[in-house]
Short mmCIF file of N, CA and C in Angstrom, two decimals:
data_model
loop_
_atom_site.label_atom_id
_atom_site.label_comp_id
_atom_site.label_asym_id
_atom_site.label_seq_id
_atom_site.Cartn_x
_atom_site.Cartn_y
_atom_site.Cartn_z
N UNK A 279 -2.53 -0.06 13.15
CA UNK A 279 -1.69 0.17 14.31
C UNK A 279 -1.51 1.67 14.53
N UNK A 280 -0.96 2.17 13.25
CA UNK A 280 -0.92 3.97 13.36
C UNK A 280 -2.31 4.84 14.04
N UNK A 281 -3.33 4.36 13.27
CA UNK A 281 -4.59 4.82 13.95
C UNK A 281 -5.07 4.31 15.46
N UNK A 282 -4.80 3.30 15.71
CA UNK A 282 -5.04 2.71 17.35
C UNK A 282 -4.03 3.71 18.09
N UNK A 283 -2.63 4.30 17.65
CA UNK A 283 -1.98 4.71 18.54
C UNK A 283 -2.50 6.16 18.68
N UNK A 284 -2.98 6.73 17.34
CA UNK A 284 -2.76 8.06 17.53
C UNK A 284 -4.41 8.57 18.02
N UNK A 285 -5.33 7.83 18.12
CA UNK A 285 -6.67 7.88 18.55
C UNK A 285 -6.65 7.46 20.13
N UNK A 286 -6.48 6.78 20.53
CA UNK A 286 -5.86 5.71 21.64
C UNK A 286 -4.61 6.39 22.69
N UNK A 287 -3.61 7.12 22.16
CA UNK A 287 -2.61 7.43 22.76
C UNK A 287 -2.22 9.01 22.84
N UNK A 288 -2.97 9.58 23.28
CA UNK A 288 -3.12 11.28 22.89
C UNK A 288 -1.36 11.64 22.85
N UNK A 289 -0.58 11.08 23.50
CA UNK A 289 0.91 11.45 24.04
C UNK A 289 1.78 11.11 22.52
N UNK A 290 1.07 10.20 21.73
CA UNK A 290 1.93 9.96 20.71
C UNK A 290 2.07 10.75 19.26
N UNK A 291 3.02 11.10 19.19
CA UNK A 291 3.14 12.32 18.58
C UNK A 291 2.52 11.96 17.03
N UNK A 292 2.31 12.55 16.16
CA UNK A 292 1.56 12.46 14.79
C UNK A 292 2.65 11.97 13.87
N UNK A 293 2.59 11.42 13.41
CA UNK A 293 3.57 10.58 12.55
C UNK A 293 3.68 10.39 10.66
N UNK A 294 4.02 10.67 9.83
CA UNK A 294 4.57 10.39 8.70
C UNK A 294 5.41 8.70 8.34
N UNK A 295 4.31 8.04 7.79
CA UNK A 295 5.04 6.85 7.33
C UNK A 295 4.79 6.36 5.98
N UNK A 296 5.85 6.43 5.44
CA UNK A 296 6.24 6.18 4.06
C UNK A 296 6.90 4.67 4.11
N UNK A 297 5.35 3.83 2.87
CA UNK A 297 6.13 2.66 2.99
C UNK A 297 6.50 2.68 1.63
N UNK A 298 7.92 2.30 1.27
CA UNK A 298 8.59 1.75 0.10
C UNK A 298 8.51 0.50 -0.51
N UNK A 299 7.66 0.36 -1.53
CA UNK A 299 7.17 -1.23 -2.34
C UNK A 299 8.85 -1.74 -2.90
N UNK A 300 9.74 -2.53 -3.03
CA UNK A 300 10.65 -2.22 -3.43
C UNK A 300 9.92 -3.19 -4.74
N UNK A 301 10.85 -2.76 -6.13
CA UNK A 301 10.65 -2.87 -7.43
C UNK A 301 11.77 -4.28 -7.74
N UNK A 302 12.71 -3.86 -7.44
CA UNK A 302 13.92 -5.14 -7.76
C UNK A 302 14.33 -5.51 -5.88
N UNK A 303 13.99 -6.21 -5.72
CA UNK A 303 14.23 -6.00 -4.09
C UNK A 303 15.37 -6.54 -3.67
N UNK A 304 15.99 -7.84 -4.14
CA UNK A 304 17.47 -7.55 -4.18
C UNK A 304 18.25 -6.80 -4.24
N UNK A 305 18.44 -6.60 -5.72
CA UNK A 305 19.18 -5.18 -6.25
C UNK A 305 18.85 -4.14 -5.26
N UNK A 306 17.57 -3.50 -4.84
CA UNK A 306 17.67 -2.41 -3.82
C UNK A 306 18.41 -2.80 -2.22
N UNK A 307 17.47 -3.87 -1.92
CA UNK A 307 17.95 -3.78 -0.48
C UNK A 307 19.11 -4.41 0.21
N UNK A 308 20.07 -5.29 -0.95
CA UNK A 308 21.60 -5.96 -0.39
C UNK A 308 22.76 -4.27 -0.64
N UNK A 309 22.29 -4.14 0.24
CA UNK A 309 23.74 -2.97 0.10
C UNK A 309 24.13 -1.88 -0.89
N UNK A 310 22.80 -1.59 -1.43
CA UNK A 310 23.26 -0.74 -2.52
C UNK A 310 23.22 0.69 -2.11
N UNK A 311 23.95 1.18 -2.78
CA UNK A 311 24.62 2.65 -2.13
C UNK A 311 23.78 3.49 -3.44
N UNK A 312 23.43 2.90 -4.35
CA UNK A 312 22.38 3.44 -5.32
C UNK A 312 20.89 3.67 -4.69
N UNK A 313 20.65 2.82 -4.16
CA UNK A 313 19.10 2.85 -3.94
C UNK A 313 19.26 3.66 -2.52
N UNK A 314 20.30 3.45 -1.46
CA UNK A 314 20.44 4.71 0.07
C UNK A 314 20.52 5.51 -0.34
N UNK A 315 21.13 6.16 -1.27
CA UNK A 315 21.23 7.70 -1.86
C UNK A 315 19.51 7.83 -2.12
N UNK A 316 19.30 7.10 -3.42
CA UNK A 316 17.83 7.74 -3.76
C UNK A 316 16.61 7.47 -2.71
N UNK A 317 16.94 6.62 -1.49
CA UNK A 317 15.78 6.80 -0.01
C UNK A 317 16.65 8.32 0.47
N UNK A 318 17.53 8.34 0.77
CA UNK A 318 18.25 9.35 1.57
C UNK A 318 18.32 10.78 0.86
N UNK A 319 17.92 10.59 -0.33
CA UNK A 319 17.87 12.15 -1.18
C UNK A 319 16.35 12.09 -2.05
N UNK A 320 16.18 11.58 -2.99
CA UNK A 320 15.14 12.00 -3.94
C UNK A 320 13.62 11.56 -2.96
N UNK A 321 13.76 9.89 -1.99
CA UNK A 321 12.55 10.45 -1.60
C UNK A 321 12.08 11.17 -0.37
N UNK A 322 13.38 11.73 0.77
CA UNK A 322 12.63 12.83 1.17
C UNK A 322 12.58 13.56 0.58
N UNK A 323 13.06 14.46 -0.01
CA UNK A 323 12.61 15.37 -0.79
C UNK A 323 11.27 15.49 -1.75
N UNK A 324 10.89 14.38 -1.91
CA UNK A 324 9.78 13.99 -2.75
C UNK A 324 8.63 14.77 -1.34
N UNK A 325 8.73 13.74 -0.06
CA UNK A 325 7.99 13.49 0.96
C UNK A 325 8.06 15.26 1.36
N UNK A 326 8.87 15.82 1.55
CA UNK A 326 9.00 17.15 2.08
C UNK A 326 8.05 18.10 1.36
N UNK A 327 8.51 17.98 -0.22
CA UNK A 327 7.60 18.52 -1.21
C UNK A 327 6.26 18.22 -1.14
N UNK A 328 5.50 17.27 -0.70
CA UNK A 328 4.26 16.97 -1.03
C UNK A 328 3.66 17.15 0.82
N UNK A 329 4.06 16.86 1.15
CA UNK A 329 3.31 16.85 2.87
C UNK A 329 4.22 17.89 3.66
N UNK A 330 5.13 18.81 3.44
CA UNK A 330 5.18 19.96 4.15
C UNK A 330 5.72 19.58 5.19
N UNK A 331 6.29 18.51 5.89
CA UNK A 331 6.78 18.73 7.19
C UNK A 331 7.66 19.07 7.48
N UNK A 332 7.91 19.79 8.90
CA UNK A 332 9.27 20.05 9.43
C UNK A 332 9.96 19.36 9.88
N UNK A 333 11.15 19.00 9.44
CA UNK A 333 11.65 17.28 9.59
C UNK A 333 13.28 17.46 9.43
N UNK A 334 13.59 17.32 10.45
CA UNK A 334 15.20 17.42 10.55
C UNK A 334 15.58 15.20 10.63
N UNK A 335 16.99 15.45 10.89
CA UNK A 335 17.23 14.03 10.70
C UNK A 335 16.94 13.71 12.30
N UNK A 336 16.86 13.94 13.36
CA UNK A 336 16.68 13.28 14.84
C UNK A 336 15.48 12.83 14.35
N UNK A 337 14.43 13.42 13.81
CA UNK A 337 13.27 12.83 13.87
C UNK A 337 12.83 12.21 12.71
N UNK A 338 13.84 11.57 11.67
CA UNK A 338 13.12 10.66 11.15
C UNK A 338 14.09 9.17 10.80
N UNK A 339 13.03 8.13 10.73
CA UNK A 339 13.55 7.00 11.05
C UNK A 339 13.38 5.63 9.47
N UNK A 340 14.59 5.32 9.80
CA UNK A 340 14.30 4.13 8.67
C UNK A 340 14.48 3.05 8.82
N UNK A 341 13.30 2.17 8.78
CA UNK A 341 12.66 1.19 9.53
C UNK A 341 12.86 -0.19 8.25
N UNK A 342 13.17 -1.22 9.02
CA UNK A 342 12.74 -2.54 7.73
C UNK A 342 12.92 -3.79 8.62
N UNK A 343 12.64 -4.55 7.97
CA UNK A 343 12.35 -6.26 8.73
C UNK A 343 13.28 -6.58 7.70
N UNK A 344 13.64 -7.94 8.00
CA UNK A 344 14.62 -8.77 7.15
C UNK A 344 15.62 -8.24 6.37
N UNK A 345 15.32 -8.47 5.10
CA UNK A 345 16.53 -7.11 3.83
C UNK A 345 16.22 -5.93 3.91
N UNK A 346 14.82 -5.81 4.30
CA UNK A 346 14.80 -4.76 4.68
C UNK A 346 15.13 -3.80 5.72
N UNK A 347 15.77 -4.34 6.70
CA UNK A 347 16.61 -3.79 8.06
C UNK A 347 17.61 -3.54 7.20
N UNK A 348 18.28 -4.30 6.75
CA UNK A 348 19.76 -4.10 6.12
C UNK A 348 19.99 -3.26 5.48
N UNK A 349 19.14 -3.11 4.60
CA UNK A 349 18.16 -1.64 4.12
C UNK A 349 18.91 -0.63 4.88
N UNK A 350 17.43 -0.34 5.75
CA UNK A 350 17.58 0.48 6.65
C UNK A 350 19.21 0.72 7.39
N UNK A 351 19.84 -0.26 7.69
CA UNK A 351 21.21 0.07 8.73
C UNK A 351 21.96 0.39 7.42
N UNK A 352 21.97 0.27 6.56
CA UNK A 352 22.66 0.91 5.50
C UNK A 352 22.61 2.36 5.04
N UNK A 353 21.05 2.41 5.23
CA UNK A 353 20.77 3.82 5.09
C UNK A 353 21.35 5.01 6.21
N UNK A 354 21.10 4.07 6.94
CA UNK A 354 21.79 5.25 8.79
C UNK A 354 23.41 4.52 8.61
N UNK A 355 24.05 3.84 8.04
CA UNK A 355 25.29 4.27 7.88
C UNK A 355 26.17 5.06 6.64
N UNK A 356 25.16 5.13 5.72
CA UNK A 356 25.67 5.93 4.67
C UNK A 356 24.93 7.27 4.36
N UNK A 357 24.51 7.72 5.29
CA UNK A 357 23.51 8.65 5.15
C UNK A 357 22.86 9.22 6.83
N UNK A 358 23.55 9.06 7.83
CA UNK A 358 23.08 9.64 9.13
C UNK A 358 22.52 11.03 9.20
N UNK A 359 23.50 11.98 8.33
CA UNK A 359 23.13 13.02 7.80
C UNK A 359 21.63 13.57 7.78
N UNK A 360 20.89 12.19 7.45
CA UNK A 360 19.75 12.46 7.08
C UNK A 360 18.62 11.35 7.93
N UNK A 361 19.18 10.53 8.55
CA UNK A 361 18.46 9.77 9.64
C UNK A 361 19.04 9.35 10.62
N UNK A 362 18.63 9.63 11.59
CA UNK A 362 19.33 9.76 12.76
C UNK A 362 18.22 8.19 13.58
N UNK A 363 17.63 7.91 13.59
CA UNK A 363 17.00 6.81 13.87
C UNK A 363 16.99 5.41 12.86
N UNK A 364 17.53 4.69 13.72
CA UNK A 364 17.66 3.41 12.67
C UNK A 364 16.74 2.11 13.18
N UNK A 365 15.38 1.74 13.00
CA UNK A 365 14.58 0.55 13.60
C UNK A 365 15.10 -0.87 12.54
N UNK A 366 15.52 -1.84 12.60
CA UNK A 366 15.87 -2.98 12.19
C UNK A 366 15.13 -4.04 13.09
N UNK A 367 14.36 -5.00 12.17
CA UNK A 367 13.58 -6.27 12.94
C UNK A 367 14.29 -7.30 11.92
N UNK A 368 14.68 -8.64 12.84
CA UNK A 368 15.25 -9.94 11.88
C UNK A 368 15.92 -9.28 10.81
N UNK A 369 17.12 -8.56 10.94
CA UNK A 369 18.20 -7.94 9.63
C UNK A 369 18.87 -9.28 9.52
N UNK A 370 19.45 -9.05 7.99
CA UNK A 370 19.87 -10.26 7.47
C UNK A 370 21.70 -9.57 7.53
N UNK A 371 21.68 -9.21 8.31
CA UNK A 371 23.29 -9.00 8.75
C UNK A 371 24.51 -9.96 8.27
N UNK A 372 23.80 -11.46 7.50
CA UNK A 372 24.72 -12.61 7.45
C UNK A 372 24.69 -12.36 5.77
N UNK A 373 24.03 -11.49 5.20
CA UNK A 373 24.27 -11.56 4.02
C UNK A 373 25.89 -11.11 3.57
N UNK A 374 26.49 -12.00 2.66
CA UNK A 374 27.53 -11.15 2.58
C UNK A 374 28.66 -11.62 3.52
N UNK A 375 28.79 -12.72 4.59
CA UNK A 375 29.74 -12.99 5.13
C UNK A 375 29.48 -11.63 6.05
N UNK A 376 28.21 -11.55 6.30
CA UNK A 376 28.31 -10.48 7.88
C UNK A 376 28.89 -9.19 7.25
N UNK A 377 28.88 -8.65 5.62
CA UNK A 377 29.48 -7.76 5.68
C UNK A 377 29.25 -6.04 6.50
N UNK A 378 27.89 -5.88 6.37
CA UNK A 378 27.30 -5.01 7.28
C UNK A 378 27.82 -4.79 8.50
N UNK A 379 27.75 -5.57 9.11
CA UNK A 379 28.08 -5.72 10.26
C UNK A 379 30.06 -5.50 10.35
N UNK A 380 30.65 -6.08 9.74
CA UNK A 380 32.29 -5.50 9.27
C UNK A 380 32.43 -3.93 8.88
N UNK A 381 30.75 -3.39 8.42
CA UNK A 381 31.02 -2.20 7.58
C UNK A 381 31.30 -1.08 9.05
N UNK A 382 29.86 -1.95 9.67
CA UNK A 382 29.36 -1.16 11.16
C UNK A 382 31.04 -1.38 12.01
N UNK A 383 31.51 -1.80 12.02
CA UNK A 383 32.30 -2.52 13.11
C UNK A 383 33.90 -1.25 12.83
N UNK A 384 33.87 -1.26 11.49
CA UNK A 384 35.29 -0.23 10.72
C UNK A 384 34.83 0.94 10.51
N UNK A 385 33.74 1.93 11.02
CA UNK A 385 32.75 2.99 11.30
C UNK A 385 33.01 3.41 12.29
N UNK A 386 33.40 4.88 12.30
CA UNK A 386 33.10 5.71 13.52
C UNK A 386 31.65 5.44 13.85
N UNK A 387 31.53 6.01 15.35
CA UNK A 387 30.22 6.26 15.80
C UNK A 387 29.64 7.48 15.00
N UNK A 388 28.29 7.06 14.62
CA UNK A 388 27.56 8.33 13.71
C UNK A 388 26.65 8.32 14.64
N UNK A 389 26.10 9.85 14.38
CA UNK A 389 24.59 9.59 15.15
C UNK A 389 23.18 9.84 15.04
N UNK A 390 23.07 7.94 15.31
CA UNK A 390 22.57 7.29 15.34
C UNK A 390 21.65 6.64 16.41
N UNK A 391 20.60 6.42 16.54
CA UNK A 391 20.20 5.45 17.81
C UNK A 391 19.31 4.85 16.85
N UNK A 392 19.45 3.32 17.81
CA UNK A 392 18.85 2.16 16.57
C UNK A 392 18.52 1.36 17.72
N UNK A 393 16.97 0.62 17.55
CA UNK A 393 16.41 -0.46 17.68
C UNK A 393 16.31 -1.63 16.96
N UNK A 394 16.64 -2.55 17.76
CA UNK A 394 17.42 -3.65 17.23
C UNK A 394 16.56 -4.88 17.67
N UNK A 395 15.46 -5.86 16.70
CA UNK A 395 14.99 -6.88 17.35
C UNK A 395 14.81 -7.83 16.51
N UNK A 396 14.96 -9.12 17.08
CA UNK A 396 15.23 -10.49 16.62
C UNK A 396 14.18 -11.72 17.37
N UNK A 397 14.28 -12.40 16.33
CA UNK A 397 13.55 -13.56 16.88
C UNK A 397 14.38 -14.40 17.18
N UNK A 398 14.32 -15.40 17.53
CA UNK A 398 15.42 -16.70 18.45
C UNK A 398 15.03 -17.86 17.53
N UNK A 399 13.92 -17.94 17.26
CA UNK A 399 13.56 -19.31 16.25
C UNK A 399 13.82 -19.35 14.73
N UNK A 400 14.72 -19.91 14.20
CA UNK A 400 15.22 -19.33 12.95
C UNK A 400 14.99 -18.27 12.33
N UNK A 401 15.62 -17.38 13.11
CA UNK A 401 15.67 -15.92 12.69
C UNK A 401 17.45 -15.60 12.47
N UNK A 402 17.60 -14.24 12.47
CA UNK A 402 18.41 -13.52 12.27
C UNK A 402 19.39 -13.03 13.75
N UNK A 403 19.41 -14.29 14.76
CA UNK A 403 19.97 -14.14 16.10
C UNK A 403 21.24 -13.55 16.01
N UNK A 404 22.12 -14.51 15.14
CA UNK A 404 23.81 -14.89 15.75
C UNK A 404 23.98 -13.08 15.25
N UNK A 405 23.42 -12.58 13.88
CA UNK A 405 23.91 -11.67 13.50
C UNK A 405 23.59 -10.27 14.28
N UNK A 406 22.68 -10.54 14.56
CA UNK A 406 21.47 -9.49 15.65
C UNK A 406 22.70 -9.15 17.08
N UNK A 407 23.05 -10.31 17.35
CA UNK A 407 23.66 -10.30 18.67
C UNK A 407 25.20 -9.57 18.22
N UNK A 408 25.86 -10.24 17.27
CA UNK A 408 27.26 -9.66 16.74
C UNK A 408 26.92 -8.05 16.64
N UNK A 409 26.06 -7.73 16.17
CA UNK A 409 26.06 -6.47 16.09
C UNK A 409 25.77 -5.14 17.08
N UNK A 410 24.95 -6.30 18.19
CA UNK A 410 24.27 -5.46 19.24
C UNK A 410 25.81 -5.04 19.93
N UNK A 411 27.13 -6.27 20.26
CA UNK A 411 27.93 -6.32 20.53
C UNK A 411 28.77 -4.81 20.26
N UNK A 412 28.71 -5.03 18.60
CA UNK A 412 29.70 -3.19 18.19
C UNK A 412 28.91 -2.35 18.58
N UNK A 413 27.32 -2.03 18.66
CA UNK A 413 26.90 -0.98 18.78
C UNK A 413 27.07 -0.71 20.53
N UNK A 414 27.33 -1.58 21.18
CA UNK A 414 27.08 -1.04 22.61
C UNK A 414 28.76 -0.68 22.69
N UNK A 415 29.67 -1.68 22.32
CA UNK A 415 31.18 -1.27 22.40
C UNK A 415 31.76 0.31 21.64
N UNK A 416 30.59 0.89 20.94
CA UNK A 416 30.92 2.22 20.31
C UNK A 416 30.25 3.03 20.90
N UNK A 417 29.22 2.74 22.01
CA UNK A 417 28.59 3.66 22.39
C UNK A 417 27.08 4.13 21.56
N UNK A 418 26.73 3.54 21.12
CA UNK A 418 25.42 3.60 20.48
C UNK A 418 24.16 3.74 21.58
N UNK A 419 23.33 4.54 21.48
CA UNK A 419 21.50 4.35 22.07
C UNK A 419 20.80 3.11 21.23
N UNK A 420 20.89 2.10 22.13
CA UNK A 420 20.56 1.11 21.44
C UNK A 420 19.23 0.08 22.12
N UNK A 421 18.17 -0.02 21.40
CA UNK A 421 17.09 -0.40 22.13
C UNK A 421 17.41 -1.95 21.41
N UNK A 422 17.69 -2.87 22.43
CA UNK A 422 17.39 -4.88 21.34
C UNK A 422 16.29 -5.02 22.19
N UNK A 423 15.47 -5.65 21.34
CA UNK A 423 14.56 -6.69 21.84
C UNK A 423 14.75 -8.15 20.84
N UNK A 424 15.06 -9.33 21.70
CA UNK A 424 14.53 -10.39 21.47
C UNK A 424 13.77 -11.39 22.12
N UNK A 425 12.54 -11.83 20.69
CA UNK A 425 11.71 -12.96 21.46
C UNK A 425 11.56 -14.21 20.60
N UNK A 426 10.86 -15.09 21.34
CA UNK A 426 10.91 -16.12 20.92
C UNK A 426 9.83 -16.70 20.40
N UNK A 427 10.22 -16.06 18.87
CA UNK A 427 9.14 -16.11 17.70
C UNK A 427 10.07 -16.16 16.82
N UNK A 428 10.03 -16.28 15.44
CA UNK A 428 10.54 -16.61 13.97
C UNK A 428 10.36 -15.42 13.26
N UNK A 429 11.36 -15.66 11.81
CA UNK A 429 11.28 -14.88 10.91
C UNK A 429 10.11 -14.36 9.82
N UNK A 430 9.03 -13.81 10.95
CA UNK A 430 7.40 -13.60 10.13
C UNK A 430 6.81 -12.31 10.37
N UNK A 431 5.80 -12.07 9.64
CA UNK A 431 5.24 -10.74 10.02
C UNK A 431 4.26 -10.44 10.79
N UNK A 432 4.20 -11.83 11.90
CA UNK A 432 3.67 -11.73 13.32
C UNK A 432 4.16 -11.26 14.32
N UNK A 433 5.70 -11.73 14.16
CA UNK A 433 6.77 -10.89 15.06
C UNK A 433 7.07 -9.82 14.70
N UNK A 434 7.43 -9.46 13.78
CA UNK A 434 7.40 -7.89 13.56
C UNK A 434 5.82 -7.28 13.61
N UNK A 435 4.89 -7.28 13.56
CA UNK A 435 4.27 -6.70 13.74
C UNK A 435 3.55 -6.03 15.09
N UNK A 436 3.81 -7.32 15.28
CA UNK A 436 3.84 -7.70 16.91
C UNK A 436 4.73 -6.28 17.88
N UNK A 437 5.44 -5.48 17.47
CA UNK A 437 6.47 -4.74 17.63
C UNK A 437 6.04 -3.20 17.16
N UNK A 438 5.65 -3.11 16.11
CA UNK A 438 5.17 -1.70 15.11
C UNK A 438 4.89 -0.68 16.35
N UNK A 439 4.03 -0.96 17.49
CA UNK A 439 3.54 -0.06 17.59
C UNK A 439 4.63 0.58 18.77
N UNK A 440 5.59 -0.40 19.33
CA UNK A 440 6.65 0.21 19.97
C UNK A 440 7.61 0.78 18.99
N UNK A 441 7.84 0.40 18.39
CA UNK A 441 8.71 1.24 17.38
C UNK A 441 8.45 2.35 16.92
N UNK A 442 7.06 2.77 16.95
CA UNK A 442 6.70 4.14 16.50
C UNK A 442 6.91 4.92 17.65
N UNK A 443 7.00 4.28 18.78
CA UNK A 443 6.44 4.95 19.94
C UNK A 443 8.90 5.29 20.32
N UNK A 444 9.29 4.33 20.14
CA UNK A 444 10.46 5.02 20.21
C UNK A 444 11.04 5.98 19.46
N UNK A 445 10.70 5.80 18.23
CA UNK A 445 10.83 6.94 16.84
C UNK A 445 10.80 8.12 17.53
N UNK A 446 9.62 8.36 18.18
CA UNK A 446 8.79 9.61 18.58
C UNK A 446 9.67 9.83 20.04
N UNK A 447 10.48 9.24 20.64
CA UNK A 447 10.91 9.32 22.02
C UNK A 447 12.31 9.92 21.55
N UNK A 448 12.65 11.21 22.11
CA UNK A 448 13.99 11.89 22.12
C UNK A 448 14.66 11.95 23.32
#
């Protein structure tokens, strides 16, 4: 997808994507304020050190599907500082009695702009929608898309290449 865009799309800007294998993937991606610190500190810094880029927080983004959105909206709420773009596909927002979403809701506005997309067929709707709800009531840049596809990596993928393409849009 990265190579179709950036061969294919002269306008789209050159991109850095770091994918994270997670090791304990629970333990990392339900809310841990252990593992946002070490995405939000040790590995840019890792990434800065080794590939040189000039990289403030507007321009970089932390992206995840499922736990891994939750991930991600965790990371842009405990750490905006350092990402200012938040992409979430099918977040599991219900983990927890919706706590995320309670966390987002008792949160100033940070900033943030976040894309927000869900599938309708046993996916991650009711929570997708509760949340789209606080982010527009706080004033958030908020891109939702939902379609009507399921919790798979057809639908998210299906998506990648707009998501890079908003990353890159200021």
């Amino acid at each position: 997808i990265l190579d179709n865009l950036f061969h294919k799309e002269s306008l789209t800007p050159k991109t850095i994507v770091v994918f994270v294998p997670p090791v304990h993937r629970h333990e990392e991606y339900m809310m841990s304020r252990k593992f946002s610190r070490w995405f939000a500190t040790s590995l840019v810094k890792q990434v800065e050190q080794k590939l040189r880029p000039k990289s403030k927080a507007e321009f970089r983004t932390a992206h995840g599907a499922s736990l891994g959105a939750l991930c991600a909206m965790h990371v842009g709420l405990y750490h905006s500082n350092v990402f200012h773009n938040i992409a979430t596909q099918s977040p599991s927002f219900w983990i927890e009695d919706y706590e995320m979403v309670k966390q987002v809701a008792a949160k100033r506005k940070l900033p943030l702009r976040i894309y927000l997309q869900t599938g309708t067929i046993n996916d991650a709707l009711d929570g997708s929608r509760a949340m789209l709800g606080i982010f527009e009531e706080k004033g958030y840049g908020v891109t939702y898309r939902e379609s009507n596809e399921s919790h798979n990596w057809a639908n998210w993928s299906a998506r990648y290449a707009e998501i890079i393409r908003w990353s890159s849009a200021k």
